[in-house]
Amino acid sequence: MSSDLMDKLTSLAKRRGFVFQSSEIYGGLASTWDYGPLGVELKRNVKNRWWRDMVTARENIVGLDAAILMNPKVWEASGHVEQFHDPLVDDRNSQKRYRLDHLLASQTPELLSKLATELLGRAPEGPPDPDTLTALTEAILAQEDVDLNSLGLLADGKAADWTLPRQFNLMLKTHLGPTEDEGSLTYLRPETAQGIFVNFLNVQAAARQRLPFGIAQIGKAFRNEITTGNFIFRTREFEQMEMEFFVRPGQTTKWLEYWTDERLNWYISLGITPGNLRVRPHGPDELAHYSTACNDVEYRFPFMQKGDDSEGWGELEGIADRGTYDLQRHAEFSGKKLSFMDPGLNEKVLPAVVESSAGVDRTVLALLTDAYHEEEVKGEVRVVLRLSPAMAPITVAVFPLVNRDGMPERAHQLVDDLMGDFAAFYDAGGSIGRRYRRQDEAGTPFGITIDGQTSEDQTVTIRDRDSMAQERISLDKVKVWLREKMG
Ligand code: GAP
């Protein structure tokens, strides 16, 4: 499986109404996607489940919905203005753009060893490690007017004509009000977390929480990503589910461990194959500017390309020890005291933070990838999305076997009856075989058929998507049967 699977997923997503290319009739917009009728339900199921498990089911976590636009000083304090950037360089020959650190990683070990000797005064033994690559990137950026051509860097193995490298900030800029000058400049938030930090005291006071407690939020975030692609894996507009957990300073290590376990298990609870999930601690060279330790929950995406992964693993979520970095910086930049009298401690404290930061879109992509199966049935390929009943956009489809003899009316009646409790869907289009196949592709776990026998003995057949087994049950047992299967 490879990019072939990606093409199949993208095409199924469009065909069934999970995900469409944004602005498609105008040729689209790079790496921007819209969620269709089934996609929006799948996404909603992910978000509702997260909210239920992270907020509703926990006494010490409360919610927040902060604005996307914030005072630009927030982004100075958070460190994003100064540090949230990628080092970029262009090849004038091919007009292609590269991240300098990725470009360095693609050079021959001999050249890298030569560069390390010249620029760092040491040559690594064997292939260069990530620390050496980071040090090299920094050494090159530190030189004024550095000429990458004289260093002999190749583009995809070919000679190139390099521009000067430059730091490119990933925040999307916008202007508020009628003038487009420095004074009106602000940013679309690159993470939802800062809305939580700046509201920390408001929430603590209003919700009367004591340490440890968390503030959770789901919302859009924006980044002017350079290396986009892999469908909805890396986009410029995406949705995050973030929870900042405030603890006594010195207790972050234990909470980092706790949340890493909780979060890994959460993905398993959505029905994702445990063998396709792993936890990977960050090396010191990959930590974000605000964190001292971070564990990523990763999914094994078969189609992942270089740059997004290590050997096909892609990040779904980061669980990070942010320490007191954010609250301290906001206290400094705003001039407001952000420490508070914790009733449990009886002393003023500036809490430290352990963050759980997950991507809605990446969770959706992992669910779709994990659920996608092809199998041969009677000489034909059956495409089936094995989504768990709790995640599937439609729980139960109801079909009249034929469009006469009162069957459509009975089927509508059943849909009406089910709709309050389950995501039920009526489908009368085409042969029953075609309708089954459509629902298999939509990931609908159960299909109920109203047939000639229904009017005689008040029974229906229920088909299981995965086994394709059918059983006959009485109409008044349908809800109980479904509830049992939903678990
Ligand atoms: N507040 C911490 C933070 O934002 P991050 O690792 O940069 O950390 C957290 O992002 C999560 O947000 C990622 O694990 C991923 O699921 C999602 N995410 C980040 N950038 C994304 C992008 N360009 N497209 C889609 N999802 C993205």
Short mmCIF file of C-alpha atoms and ligand atoms in Angstrom, two decimals:
data_model
loop_
_atom_site.label_atom_id
_atom_site.label_comp_id
_atom_site.label_asym_id
_atom_site.label_seq_id
_atom_site.Cartn_x
_atom_site.Cartn_y
_atom_site.Cartn_z
CA MET A 1 0.00 0.00 0.00
CA SER A 2 1.26 3.43 -0.83
CA SER A 3 0.14 6.63 -2.50
CA ASP A 4 -2.25 4.31 -4.31
CA LEU A 5 -4.20 4.00 -1.06
CA MET A 6 -4.13 7.77 -0.69
CA ASP A 7 -5.68 8.15 -4.18
CA LYS A 8 -8.32 5.58 -3.33
CA LEU A 9 -9.15 7.28 -0.04
CA THR A 10 -9.32 10.73 -1.62
CA SER A 11 -11.60 9.45 -4.33
CA LEU A 12 -13.85 7.55 -1.92
CA ALA A 13 -13.98 10.62 0.31
CA LYS A 14 -15.25 12.68 -2.60
CA ARG A 15 -17.62 10.04 -4.01
CA ARG A 16 -19.36 9.46 -0.69
CA GLY A 17 -19.27 13.04 0.57
CA PHE A 18 -16.66 12.89 3.30
CA VAL A 19 -14.17 15.46 1.97
CA PHE A 20 -14.14 17.70 -1.11
CA GLN A 21 -11.36 19.84 -2.48
CA SER A 22 -12.02 23.44 -1.42
CA SER A 23 -13.16 25.85 -4.18
CA GLU A 24 -13.04 22.93 -6.60
CA ILE A 25 -14.88 24.68 -9.44
CA TYR A 26 -12.09 27.31 -9.48
CA GLY A 27 -9.35 24.71 -9.61
CA GLY A 28 -9.15 24.38 -5.84
CA LEU A 29 -6.83 26.02 -3.33
CA ALA A 30 -3.67 24.17 -2.35
CA SER A 31 -4.08 21.93 0.70
CA THR A 32 -7.51 23.22 1.61
CA TRP A 33 -10.41 20.83 2.01
CA ASP A 34 -14.13 20.98 2.78
CA TYR A 35 -16.03 18.37 4.75
CA GLY A 36 -19.20 17.03 3.09
CA PRO A 37 -22.33 15.54 4.68
CA LEU A 38 -20.66 12.34 5.90
CA GLY A 39 -17.34 14.01 6.75
CA VAL A 40 -18.98 16.59 8.94
CA GLU A 41 -20.73 13.84 10.93
CA LEU A 42 -17.51 11.87 11.33
CA LYS A 43 -15.69 14.99 12.47
CA ARG A 44 -18.52 15.83 14.87
CA ASN A 45 -18.38 12.30 16.32
CA VAL A 46 -14.64 12.74 16.95
CA LYS A 47 -15.11 16.14 18.60
CA ASN A 48 -18.12 15.05 20.67
CA ARG A 49 -16.27 12.00 21.89
CA TRP A 50 -13.24 14.12 22.84
CA TRP A 51 -15.42 16.65 24.67
CA ARG A 52 -17.30 13.88 26.49
CA ASP A 53 -14.12 12.08 27.56
CA MET A 54 -11.99 15.15 28.34
CA VAL A 55 -14.53 17.61 29.78
CA THR A 56 -17.97 16.17 30.59
CA ALA A 57 -16.62 13.03 32.26
CA ARG A 58 -14.04 14.87 34.39
CA GLU A 59 -14.75 17.07 37.37
CA ASN A 60 -11.50 18.99 37.12
CA ILE A 61 -11.57 19.96 33.42
CA VAL A 62 -13.72 22.79 32.10
CA GLY A 63 -14.27 24.16 28.61
CA LEU A 64 -13.53 27.41 26.79
CA ASP A 65 -14.23 28.84 23.35
CA ALA A 66 -11.84 31.74 22.76
CA ALA A 67 -11.76 34.00 19.69
CA ILE A 68 -9.47 33.13 16.79
CA LEU A 69 -8.27 36.73 16.64
CA MET A 70 -6.24 37.90 19.60
CA ASN A 71 -4.22 40.93 20.61
CA PRO A 72 -0.97 40.66 18.57
CA LYS A 73 1.03 41.03 21.81
CA VAL A 74 -0.15 37.51 22.69
CA TRP A 75 2.01 36.16 19.86
CA GLU A 76 5.02 38.16 20.95
CA ALA A 77 4.68 36.82 24.48
CA SER A 78 4.08 33.25 23.32
CA GLY A 79 7.31 33.33 21.32
CA HIS A 80 5.57 32.68 18.00
CA VAL A 81 6.61 36.00 16.38
CA GLU A 82 10.24 35.31 17.09
CA GLN A 83 10.51 31.55 16.95
CA PHE A 84 7.70 29.96 14.96
CA HIS A 85 9.46 29.72 11.63
CA ASP A 86 11.01 27.38 9.09
CA PRO A 87 14.34 28.06 7.34
CA LEU A 88 13.62 28.23 3.60
CA VAL A 89 15.70 28.30 0.45
CA ASP A 90 14.72 28.33 -3.24
CA ASP A 91 16.38 26.64 -6.23
CA ARG A 92 16.19 29.21 -9.06
CA ASN A 93 16.63 26.45 -11.67
CA SER A 94 13.57 24.42 -10.71
CA GLN A 95 11.72 27.16 -8.79
CA LYS A 96 11.32 24.60 -6.03
CA ARG A 97 11.38 25.59 -2.37
CA TYR A 98 13.12 23.55 0.32
CA ARG A 99 13.36 23.61 4.08
CA LEU A 100 17.05 24.01 4.76
CA ASP A 101 17.13 21.32 7.45
CA HIS A 102 15.31 18.84 5.15
CA LEU A 103 17.63 19.80 2.28
CA LEU A 104 20.68 19.13 4.43
CA ALA A 105 19.27 15.74 5.45
CA SER A 106 19.10 14.76 1.76
CA GLN A 107 22.82 15.44 1.04
CA THR A 108 25.46 12.71 0.81
CA PRO A 109 27.16 11.65 4.08
CA GLU A 110 30.50 12.72 2.57
CA LEU A 111 29.34 16.28 1.91
CA LEU A 112 27.71 16.51 5.34
CA SER A 113 30.84 15.29 7.00
CA LYS A 114 32.86 17.91 5.08
CA LEU A 115 30.39 20.67 6.08
CA ALA A 116 30.41 19.57 9.71
CA THR A 117 34.20 19.74 9.78
CA GLU A 118 34.24 23.19 8.15
CA LEU A 119 31.33 24.79 9.99
CA LEU A 120 31.22 22.98 13.32
CA GLY A 121 34.80 21.91 13.68
CA ARG A 122 33.83 18.26 14.09
CA ALA A 123 32.99 15.45 11.70
CA PRO A 124 30.33 12.92 12.68
CA GLU A 125 31.16 9.25 12.29
CA GLY A 126 28.72 7.61 9.90
CA PRO A 127 25.49 9.30 8.73
CA PRO A 128 24.87 12.59 10.54
CA ASP A 129 22.47 12.51 13.47
CA PRO A 130 19.58 14.98 13.91
CA ASP A 131 21.60 17.08 16.37
CA THR A 132 24.36 17.60 13.81
CA LEU A 133 21.79 18.53 11.14
CA THR A 134 20.21 21.08 13.48
CA ALA A 135 23.61 22.50 14.38
CA LEU A 136 24.55 22.72 10.69
CA THR A 137 21.28 24.48 9.82
CA GLU A 138 21.90 27.01 12.59
CA ALA A 139 25.52 27.51 11.59
CA ILE A 140 24.51 28.19 7.97
CA LEU A 141 21.71 30.60 8.97
CA ALA A 142 24.08 32.45 11.31
CA GLN A 143 26.37 33.38 8.41
CA GLU A 144 25.47 36.56 6.64
CA ASP A 145 25.08 36.22 2.85
CA VAL A 146 25.92 32.54 2.99
CA ASP A 147 26.30 31.03 -0.48
CA LEU A 148 24.75 27.55 -0.59
CA ASN A 149 26.16 27.10 -4.12
CA SER A 150 29.71 27.34 -2.85
CA LEU A 151 28.86 24.78 -0.14
CA GLY A 152 27.91 22.37 -2.94
CA LEU A 153 24.35 21.57 -1.80
CA LEU A 154 22.42 19.56 -4.41
CA ALA A 155 18.69 19.62 -5.09
CA ASP A 156 17.35 16.05 -5.35
CA GLY A 157 20.84 14.95 -6.46
CA LYS A 158 21.14 17.68 -9.14
CA ALA A 159 23.08 20.93 -9.33
CA ALA A 160 21.05 23.92 -8.18
CA ASP A 161 21.14 27.69 -8.14
CA TRP A 162 20.34 28.63 -4.55
CA THR A 163 18.85 31.83 -3.19
CA LEU A 164 19.89 33.12 0.23
CA PRO A 165 18.25 31.09 3.00
CA ARG A 166 15.70 32.98 5.09
CA GLN A 167 13.51 32.37 8.09
CA PHE A 168 9.83 32.17 7.15
CA ASN A 169 7.27 32.75 9.91
CA LEU A 170 4.40 30.27 9.77
CA MET A 171 1.74 32.55 11.22
CA LEU A 172 -0.94 33.84 8.84
CA LYS A 173 -1.10 37.60 8.98
CA THR A 174 -4.18 39.75 8.67
CA HIS A 175 -5.10 43.39 9.22
CA LEU A 176 -7.97 44.61 11.35
CA GLY A 177 -9.78 47.82 10.43
CA PRO A 178 -9.47 50.04 7.37
CA THR A 179 -5.69 50.58 7.33
CA GLU A 180 -3.18 47.92 6.42
CA ASP A 181 -0.20 49.14 8.39
CA GLU A 182 1.89 47.72 11.20
CA GLY A 183 -0.56 49.06 13.77
CA SER A 184 -3.45 47.01 12.42
CA LEU A 185 -1.45 43.80 11.96
CA THR A 186 -2.55 40.69 13.76
CA TYR A 187 -2.47 36.94 13.19
CA LEU A 188 -4.84 34.04 12.81
CA ARG A 189 -4.00 31.86 15.82
CA PRO A 190 -1.49 29.08 15.05
CA GLU A 191 -2.66 27.11 18.12
CA THR A 192 -5.77 27.40 20.27
CA ALA A 193 -3.69 27.05 23.45
CA GLN A 194 -2.92 30.76 23.87
CA GLY A 195 -6.64 31.56 24.27
CA ILE A 196 -6.54 29.25 27.28
CA PHE A 197 -3.40 30.77 28.82
CA VAL A 198 -4.60 34.36 28.61
CA ASN A 199 -7.95 33.36 30.15
CA PHE A 200 -6.35 31.25 32.83
CA LEU A 201 -7.24 33.49 35.78
CA ASN A 202 -10.76 34.24 34.46
CA VAL A 203 -11.55 30.55 34.23
CA GLN A 204 -9.91 29.64 37.51
CA ALA A 205 -11.86 32.30 39.37
CA ALA A 206 -15.20 31.66 37.66
CA ALA A 207 -15.04 27.87 37.84
CA ARG A 208 -13.39 27.95 41.29
CA GLN A 209 -10.88 25.26 40.37
CA ARG A 210 -7.87 24.22 42.42
CA LEU A 211 -4.72 22.51 41.15
CA PRO A 212 -4.52 20.24 39.31
CA PHE A 213 -7.19 21.28 36.81
CA GLY A 214 -7.56 21.60 33.08
CA ILE A 215 -9.07 23.94 30.49
CA ALA A 216 -10.14 22.41 27.19
CA GLN A 217 -10.98 23.93 23.84
CA ILE A 218 -11.78 22.82 20.29
CA GLY A 219 -11.24 25.26 17.45
CA LYS A 220 -9.62 26.26 14.20
CA ALA A 221 -5.93 27.08 13.93
CA PHE A 222 -3.98 28.37 10.95
CA ARG A 223 -0.40 27.99 9.74
CA ASN A 224 1.19 29.07 6.50
CA GLU A 225 2.71 25.62 6.02
CA ILE A 226 5.37 25.22 3.35
CA THR A 227 5.35 21.48 2.98
CA THR A 228 1.65 20.73 2.69
CA GLY A 229 0.02 17.66 1.24
CA ASN A 230 -0.94 14.14 2.21
CA PHE A 231 -4.64 15.02 1.87
CA ILE A 232 -5.97 16.39 5.19
CA PHE A 233 -2.80 15.51 7.14
CA ARG A 234 -1.10 18.88 6.80
CA THR A 235 -3.22 21.85 5.80
CA ARG A 236 -3.08 25.59 6.35
CA GLU A 237 -6.41 25.67 8.15
CA PHE A 238 -7.15 22.87 10.59
CA GLU A 239 -8.93 22.10 13.81
CA GLN A 240 -7.31 21.35 17.15
CA MET A 241 -8.62 19.75 20.34
CA GLU A 242 -6.40 21.10 23.10
CA MET A 243 -6.40 20.73 26.85
CA GLU A 244 -3.99 22.61 29.11
CA PHE A 245 -3.61 20.88 32.46
CA PHE A 246 -2.38 23.18 35.24
CA VAL A 247 -0.36 21.48 37.97
CA ARG A 248 1.98 22.38 40.78
CA PRO A 249 5.43 23.16 39.46
CA GLY A 250 7.63 20.11 39.78
CA GLN A 251 4.77 17.71 39.05
CA THR A 252 4.81 17.82 35.28
CA THR A 253 6.74 14.58 34.73
CA LYS A 254 4.12 12.42 36.41
CA TRP A 255 1.26 14.21 34.61
CA LEU A 256 3.01 13.95 31.26
CA GLU A 257 3.08 10.19 31.77
CA TYR A 258 -0.56 10.12 32.89
CA TRP A 259 -1.83 12.09 29.90
CA THR A 260 0.29 10.17 27.41
CA ASP A 261 -1.37 6.92 28.54
CA GLU A 262 -4.84 8.45 28.62
CA ARG A 263 -4.50 9.87 25.16
CA LEU A 264 -3.05 6.76 23.54
CA ASN A 265 -5.95 4.76 25.00
CA TRP A 266 -8.41 7.32 23.70
CA TYR A 267 -7.42 6.61 20.08
CA ILE A 268 -7.76 2.90 20.75
CA SER A 269 -11.24 3.56 22.18
CA LEU A 270 -12.24 5.09 18.83
CA GLY A 271 -11.63 1.71 17.22
CA ILE A 272 -8.19 2.41 15.71
CA THR A 273 -6.00 -0.73 15.48
CA PRO A 274 -3.61 -0.59 18.48
CA GLY A 275 -0.74 -1.98 16.36
CA ASN A 276 -1.01 1.09 14.10
CA LEU A 277 -0.52 3.46 17.03
CA ARG A 278 2.61 4.29 18.99
CA VAL A 279 4.01 6.86 21.39
CA ARG A 280 7.26 8.53 20.39
CA PRO A 281 9.17 10.82 22.75
CA HIS A 282 10.71 13.87 21.03
CA GLY A 283 14.44 14.14 20.76
CA PRO A 284 15.92 17.37 22.19
CA ASP A 285 16.40 18.76 18.65
CA GLU A 286 12.68 18.60 17.76
CA LEU A 287 11.14 20.22 20.85
CA ALA A 288 9.05 23.33 20.25
CA HIS A 289 10.38 26.55 21.75
CA TYR A 290 8.02 26.30 24.73
CA SER A 291 8.48 22.69 25.80
CA THR A 292 11.06 20.68 27.71
CA ALA A 293 9.60 17.23 26.98
CA CYS A 294 7.01 15.97 24.51
CA ASN A 295 5.47 12.62 23.56
CA ASP A 296 3.76 12.27 20.21
CA VAL A 297 0.96 9.82 19.62
CA GLU A 298 1.56 8.61 16.07
CA TYR A 299 -0.39 6.57 13.54
CA ARG A 300 1.19 4.36 10.90
CA PHE A 301 -0.02 6.02 7.67
CA PRO A 302 0.97 3.75 4.77
CA PHE A 303 1.11 6.67 2.34
CA MET A 304 3.11 9.13 4.38
CA GLN A 305 5.91 10.81 2.49
CA LYS A 306 9.24 11.96 3.76
CA GLY A 307 9.06 15.11 5.82
CA ASP A 308 5.85 14.22 7.63
CA ASP A 309 7.03 11.14 9.35
CA SER A 310 9.62 8.72 10.42
CA GLU A 311 9.13 5.56 8.36
CA GLY A 312 5.46 6.12 7.68
CA TRP A 313 4.47 7.22 11.18
CA GLY A 314 2.64 10.55 11.35
CA GLU A 315 1.81 12.65 14.40
CA LEU A 316 -1.79 12.73 15.62
CA GLU A 317 -1.16 14.54 18.86
CA GLY A 318 1.58 16.02 21.03
CA ILE A 319 1.54 15.75 24.82
CA ALA A 320 3.99 18.35 26.06
CA ASP A 321 5.51 19.65 29.26
CA ARG A 322 5.23 23.42 28.75
CA GLY A 323 6.36 24.13 32.29
CA THR A 324 5.60 27.68 33.43
CA TYR A 325 6.81 29.12 30.10
CA ASP A 326 3.50 30.49 28.82
CA LEU A 327 2.06 31.91 32.04
CA GLN A 328 5.40 33.45 32.94
CA ARG A 329 5.78 35.09 29.52
CA HIS A 330 2.21 36.43 29.59
CA ALA A 331 2.75 37.79 33.09
CA GLU A 332 5.90 39.50 31.86
CA PHE A 333 4.46 40.93 28.62
CA SER A 334 1.07 42.00 30.04
CA GLY A 335 2.36 43.25 33.37
CA LYS A 336 -0.46 41.32 35.07
CA LYS A 337 0.12 38.84 37.86
CA LEU A 338 -0.99 35.39 36.77
CA SER A 339 -0.16 33.53 39.94
CA PHE A 340 -3.10 32.80 42.22
CA MET A 341 -3.88 31.66 45.74
CA ASP A 342 -4.52 27.96 45.40
CA PRO A 343 -6.97 26.89 48.13
CA GLY A 344 -5.38 23.42 48.20
CA LEU A 345 -1.90 24.84 48.71
CA ASN A 346 -2.65 27.94 50.73
CA GLU A 347 0.04 29.84 48.90
CA LYS A 348 0.41 31.88 45.74
CA VAL A 349 1.50 29.74 42.85
CA LEU A 350 2.23 30.12 39.14
CA PRO A 351 1.25 26.68 37.83
CA ALA A 352 3.12 24.58 35.32
CA VAL A 353 1.32 23.08 32.35
CA VAL A 354 1.04 19.70 30.68
CA GLU A 355 -0.68 20.02 27.32
CA SER A 356 -2.59 17.52 25.23
CA SER A 357 -2.87 18.88 21.69
CA ALA A 358 -4.68 16.76 19.11
CA GLY A 359 -5.68 17.38 15.50
CA VAL A 360 -9.30 16.74 14.50
CA ASP A 361 -8.43 16.38 10.82
CA ARG A 362 -5.58 13.96 11.48
CA THR A 363 -7.81 11.86 13.72
CA VAL A 364 -10.37 11.75 10.90
CA LEU A 365 -7.62 10.72 8.44
CA ALA A 366 -6.38 7.99 10.80
CA LEU A 367 -9.95 6.71 11.24
CA LEU A 368 -10.55 6.63 7.47
CA THR A 369 -7.17 5.01 6.75
CA ASP A 370 -7.57 2.40 9.46
CA ALA A 371 -11.12 1.60 8.40
CA TYR A 372 -10.43 1.25 4.66
CA HIS A 373 -10.58 -2.35 3.45
CA GLU A 374 -10.90 -4.01 0.09
CA GLU A 375 -12.00 -7.61 -0.16
CA GLU A 376 -13.12 -9.95 -2.87
CA VAL A 377 -16.73 -11.02 -2.69
CA LYS A 378 -18.11 -13.27 -5.43
CA GLY A 379 -15.41 -12.20 -7.86
CA GLU A 380 -15.95 -8.47 -7.20
CA VAL A 381 -14.00 -6.04 -5.06
CA ARG A 382 -15.99 -4.85 -2.06
CA VAL A 383 -14.75 -1.57 -0.58
CA VAL A 384 -15.74 -1.24 3.04
CA LEU A 385 -15.00 1.31 5.74
CA ARG A 386 -14.87 -0.57 9.02
CA LEU A 387 -15.57 2.45 11.23
CA SER A 388 -16.70 1.63 14.74
CA PRO A 389 -20.47 2.09 15.23
CA ALA A 390 -19.78 5.04 17.57
CA MET A 391 -17.74 6.91 14.92
CA ALA A 392 -19.69 5.99 11.76
CA PRO A 393 -21.57 8.99 10.28
CA ILE A 394 -24.63 6.81 9.69
CA THR A 395 -25.40 4.09 12.24
CA VAL A 396 -28.21 2.38 10.42
CA ALA A 397 -29.52 2.54 6.87
CA VAL A 398 -33.08 1.45 6.17
CA PHE A 399 -34.04 0.06 2.77
CA PRO A 400 -37.41 -0.87 1.31
CA LEU A 401 -36.67 -4.00 -0.74
CA VAL A 402 -38.82 -2.65 -3.59
CA ASN A 403 -40.60 0.65 -4.09
CA ARG A 404 -44.14 -0.68 -3.73
CA ASP A 405 -46.49 -2.73 -1.56
CA GLY A 406 -46.21 -0.25 1.32
CA MET A 407 -42.52 -0.97 1.86
CA PRO A 408 -41.27 2.62 1.37
CA GLU A 409 -43.87 3.90 3.86
CA ARG A 410 -42.89 1.28 6.44
CA ALA A 411 -39.20 2.07 5.91
CA HIS A 412 -39.83 5.82 6.38
CA GLN A 413 -41.80 5.06 9.52
CA LEU A 414 -38.90 3.05 10.93
CA VAL A 415 -36.39 5.81 10.08
CA ASP A 416 -38.59 8.38 11.85
CA ASP A 417 -38.80 6.13 14.86
CA LEU A 418 -35.03 5.52 15.00
CA MET A 419 -33.88 9.04 14.28
CA GLY A 420 -34.15 10.38 17.83
CA ASP A 421 -31.73 7.73 19.10
CA PHE A 422 -29.55 6.79 16.16
CA ALA A 423 -28.15 8.34 13.00
CA ALA A 424 -30.63 6.65 10.65
CA PHE A 425 -30.77 7.04 6.88
CA TYR A 426 -33.39 6.06 4.28
CA ASP A 427 -32.19 4.77 0.92
CA ALA A 428 -34.40 3.47 -1.86
CA GLY A 429 -32.14 4.14 -4.87
CA GLY A 430 -31.07 1.22 -7.07
CA SER A 431 -30.87 -2.50 -6.45
CA ILE A 432 -30.47 -3.68 -2.86
CA GLY A 433 -26.93 -4.86 -3.72
CA ARG A 434 -25.96 -1.37 -4.87
CA ARG A 435 -27.43 0.16 -1.75
CA TYR A 436 -25.44 -2.22 0.45
CA ARG A 437 -22.25 -1.31 -1.41
CA ARG A 438 -22.88 2.42 -1.00
CA GLN A 439 -23.40 2.00 2.72
CA ASP A 440 -20.31 -0.24 3.00
CA GLU A 441 -18.29 2.62 1.50
CA ALA A 442 -19.94 5.11 3.85
CA GLY A 443 -18.93 2.92 6.81
CA THR A 444 -22.55 2.31 7.93
CA PRO A 445 -22.37 -0.67 10.28
CA PHE A 446 -25.98 -1.85 10.01
CA GLY A 447 -28.55 -2.13 7.19
CA ILE A 448 -32.22 -2.94 7.76
CA THR A 449 -34.37 -4.20 4.89
CA ILE A 450 -38.13 -4.00 4.88
CA ASP A 451 -39.44 -6.78 2.65
CA GLY A 452 -42.64 -8.65 1.84
CA GLN A 453 -42.57 -10.57 5.08
CA THR A 454 -42.45 -7.39 7.19
CA SER A 455 -46.16 -6.64 6.75
CA GLU A 456 -47.03 -10.25 7.58
CA ASP A 457 -45.06 -10.84 10.77
CA GLN A 458 -43.56 -7.43 11.70
CA THR A 459 -39.97 -8.62 11.19
CA VAL A 460 -37.05 -7.14 9.24
CA THR A 461 -33.59 -8.33 8.23
CA ILE A 462 -30.55 -6.65 9.75
CA ARG A 463 -27.26 -6.93 7.87
CA ASP A 464 -23.91 -6.57 9.57
CA ARG A 465 -21.49 -4.54 7.43
CA ASP A 466 -18.36 -6.51 8.32
CA SER A 467 -19.57 -10.12 8.28
CA MET A 468 -22.38 -9.40 5.79
CA ALA A 469 -24.43 -11.84 7.86
CA GLN A 470 -28.15 -11.17 7.99
CA GLU A 471 -30.54 -12.00 10.74
CA ARG A 472 -34.27 -11.60 11.03
CA ILE A 473 -35.57 -9.77 14.04
CA SER A 474 -38.86 -8.36 15.10
CA LEU A 475 -39.44 -4.65 14.47
CA ASP A 476 -40.02 -3.88 18.13
CA LYS A 477 -36.58 -5.34 19.01
CA VAL A 478 -34.62 -3.18 16.55
CA LYS A 479 -33.71 -0.42 19.02
CA VAL A 480 -32.56 -2.81 21.72
CA TRP A 481 -30.54 -4.77 19.16
CA LEU A 482 -28.82 -1.59 17.91
CA ARG A 483 -28.16 -0.30 21.40
CA GLU A 484 -26.45 -3.56 22.33
CA LYS A 485 -24.24 -3.41 19.24
CA MET A 486 -23.33 0.22 19.91
CA GLY A 487 -21.90 -0.90 23.27
N1 GAP B 1 -0.41 23.77 21.14
C1 GAP B 1 0.59 22.83 20.71
C2 GAP B 1 0.58 22.60 19.28
O1 GAP B 1 -0.07 23.31 18.53
P1 GAP B 1 1.57 21.06 17.41
O2 GAP B 1 2.32 19.75 17.54
O3 GAP B 1 2.17 22.12 16.58
O4 GAP B 1 1.35 21.55 18.90
C3 GAP B 1 -0.73 19.89 17.62
O5 GAP B 1 0.11 20.75 16.90
C4 GAP B 1 -1.56 19.03 16.69
O6 GAP B 1 -2.27 19.85 15.76
C5 GAP B 1 -0.74 18.09 15.82
O7 GAP B 1 -0.42 16.89 16.50
C6 GAP B 1 -1.68 17.85 14.66
O8 GAP B 1 -2.62 16.86 14.98
C7 GAP B 1 -2.38 19.18 14.52
N2 GAP B 1 -1.75 19.97 13.44
C8 GAP B 1 -0.69 20.79 13.56
N3 GAP B 1 -0.39 21.36 12.37
C9 GAP B 1 -1.29 20.89 11.48
C10 GAP B 1 -1.52 21.10 10.08
N4 GAP B 1 -0.79 21.95 9.37
N5 GAP B 1 -2.55 20.43 9.49
C11 GAP B 1 -3.33 19.59 10.20
N6 GAP B 1 -3.16 19.37 11.52
C12 GAP B 1 -2.16 19.99 12.16
#
